[in-house]
Amino acid sequence: MTEQFTPSPLFTRVERARRRKPRVRDEFITLAHGSGGKAMRELVEGLFLEYLRNPLLEKLEDQAVFQVNSSLPRLAFTTDSYVVTPIFFPGGDIGELAVNGTINDLAMSGARPLYLSAGFILEEGFPVEDLKRILVSMRDAAHEAGVEIVTGDTKVVQKGSADKIFINTSGIGVIEHSVSLSASAARAGDKVIVSGTIGDHGTTILIARGDLELETDIGSDTAPLHLLVADMLSETARLGAPDAIRCMRDPTRGGVATTLNEIALSSEVCIQIHEDRIPVREEVKGACEILGLDPLYVANEGKLIALVSGEVAEAIVGRMRQNPYGHDACIIGEVKPEPQGIVTMVTGFGGSRIVDMLVGEQLPRIC
Amino acid sequence: MKFIDEYRQSDLARTLAGKIAEMTSRPLKLMEVCGGHTHTIFKYGIEDLLPPNIEMIHGPGCPVCVIPMGRTDDAITLAREPGVIFTTYGDAMRVPGSKMSLLDAKAAGADVRMVYSPLDALKIAKKTPDRHVIFFALGFETTSPSTAMTVLQAAKEGVENFGVFCNHITILPALKAMLDSPDLQLDGFVGPGHVSTIIGTRPYEFVPREYGKPLVVSGFEPLDILQSVYMIVKQVVEGRAEVENQYGRVVPRDGNQRALEALFEVFEPRDFFEWRGLGSIAHSGMKLRPKYAAYDAELKFSVPGLRVADPKACQCGEILKGVKKPWECKVFGTACTPETPIGSCMVSSEGACAAYYNFGRLSKVAERSAANARA
Ligand code: SF4
């Protein structure tokens, strides 16, 4: 299936169905609509985009990139809401997540993050002490990243109308390099880079919920990635290959598998990854095994995926490894021309399989 | 990072696969009975390694796939009873009933919660004494002992607001049904691993004795399965038919006495239990003994208990028996996908349809057989 791919009628039939225009068939919103997989894509493309369509939104990138005036640099703008349970977990809390997450969405367009907003929805009865703790970590995270939280909003809702605290952050950044990164820019011959071990955040949260009684020392990987991105961009500039990075994404909800599927579909290419090159911590592997989950679909909060030209991939990885947040960076796969829109994996065992998008939430298997 | 072991594993796998290929002279059809094995086979692309004349048939051992639609409807009825907290294993949430799934029922307001074990359900019951907590008990001997022990625990602690909607099934009658099925000519079985830790290997001895087929109880790592296939092929080549135990590190010949005692204490066989696509199989299901009637949700609440015919398009029965391959079903991958499952084989990743769809749309085996079917 690698070099010469001739699709069978079966394959063609299934692929046609898979790429049908997303439609929302459900009568009610379910948790699946928020899990970052196919159901969420249906909601976004089938509903939000239908009603709110415009050229910037249509790109469905994690941030909008625009220019106010042709003599000014381009700006990136993004927003994200944080509703994690528990709000404090090993390796971080909801406040740090809210700051870093928005910084990362900006960084993935190559932007330098500048200003953030923060909106709070608080449930009646929420302890002020906890709010203080969250604000301290937001302040520290913003400080570390060199951004400022310059505007905000607060609402308090009746007990039971929200789960403790929800935070929304928006951010604005400036793009100083002449890059134009897009999920539709990958082409055959490119390499797939991941900046470090995958699945740490999602596994930590599942364990921290405490219904599992697992004891591990895994912590969330929440981290700001804009300096890592800056290193990567300066490396490509040094190499005289400003267009070498085609696309960057932070694989949050839906994990690496979903992100790669989005890129494969947008770019009309096949992405092939190699199981034995994907860095996964032993503890994460073990916990996922017990839960019947696949780390490829588990959320990350401090990792990025980059698709870069094959010629400079090694050099970029070398540079990434000098940054603390890219210490375990490595090449996990490459882009092939066909079959288009598909992610495949060469298993550690020597076989191969498809890696599809997540359907709803990952539901643990029964045995 | 386990880079090294995995490379070694794949070397070993190739060696084993090579040996299997050398030994096989005629086409063989082997069935892995257990859904967990189906999952491993697809997840690691094992069919890519096997020689083309070995065909793996994916058997009826996915507990989610064999739950009949009527029972799912009953579960949803229970979940919507006022004051009930309905608890279930994750992958049972998406199984389609005739009108909706538990996940839909949850979105529409029912209090459906996912748990990892029946003990978690019991914990919820203790925490919320004013509500009634029902556990949707599903699965083979892999999961039934923990249900039994939870019922015993509830009885011991006198927890009154806890009940079990029992749909436990046993593997042996299903295996027998496979062997008696005239449209299925199998050459051997990869026997279930987890089930066998409970029941041991002795109960399978009728398979070689009465039907002359080898059965090898297998573990769940990809190498386990390859080795089991090797052991079956070896038996066939040498003209033997025996029960062998590849999973000896976990499976004792006589099973787990404590678990068996708990099972026997709490459950008794039903005269008949319906399996999706396979029809009614005698003594294949379990229910609570009268002694534990206080924990039987079917007695405490009324469930409609209707038999609901599978949707016309659905060929799950043929798939579960291994008579047809998923892609031979007209709606496979088009109307029936993991996000819009028509049949239950498309729900759990242990189901053959979902496994083909998720992992193997390009699988060489699928492509080859589809090509043969066209020719
Ligand atoms: S494709 Fe769907 S309807 Fe057809 S057999 Fe499989 S699960 Fe049943």
Tab-separated table of C-alpha atoms in Angstrom, chain B residues 32-35 37 61 140 142 171 175 189-197 199-201 204 215-220 247 251:
chain	number	residue	atom	x	y	z
B	32	GLU	CA	-10.244	-16.102	17.359
B	33	VAL	CA	-13.258	-16.346	19.619
B	34	CYS	CA	-12.430	-13.372	21.780
B	35	GLY	CA	-12.961	-9.719	20.860
B	37	HIS	CA	-7.828	-10.840	20.240
B	61	GLY	CA	-16.422	-12.884	21.609
B	140	PHE	CA	-18.295	-13.132	29.652
B	142	THR	CA	-13.987	-11.963	32.181
B	171	ILE	CA	-18.482	-18.542	26.211
B	175	LEU	CA	-18.331	-21.934	20.962
B	189	PHE	CA	-9.532	-21.917	17.506
B	190	VAL	CA	-7.540	-19.244	19.253
B	191	GLY	CA	-9.142	-19.591	22.679
B	192	PRO	CA	-9.954	-16.634	24.937
B	193	GLY	CA	-7.316	-15.625	27.453
B	194	HIS	CA	-9.106	-13.641	30.141
B	195	VAL	CA	-12.138	-15.915	30.255
B	196	SER	CA	-9.815	-18.866	30.695
B	197	THR	CA	-8.085	-17.362	33.721
B	199	ILE	CA	-12.711	-21.154	33.881
B	200	GLY	CA	-9.343	-22.765	33.130
B	201	THR	CA	-8.612	-24.806	30.038
B	204	TYR	CA	-12.603	-26.632	26.254
B	215	LEU	CA	-7.804	-25.010	20.441
B	216	VAL	CA	-4.982	-22.925	21.889
B	217	VAL	CA	-5.735	-20.550	24.762
B	218	SER	CA	-3.889	-17.347	23.968
B	219	GLY	CA	-2.669	-14.176	25.643
B	220	PHE	CA	-3.299	-10.703	24.262
B	247	TYR	CA	-1.087	-18.284	28.120
B	251	VAL	CA	-4.170	-19.353	32.877
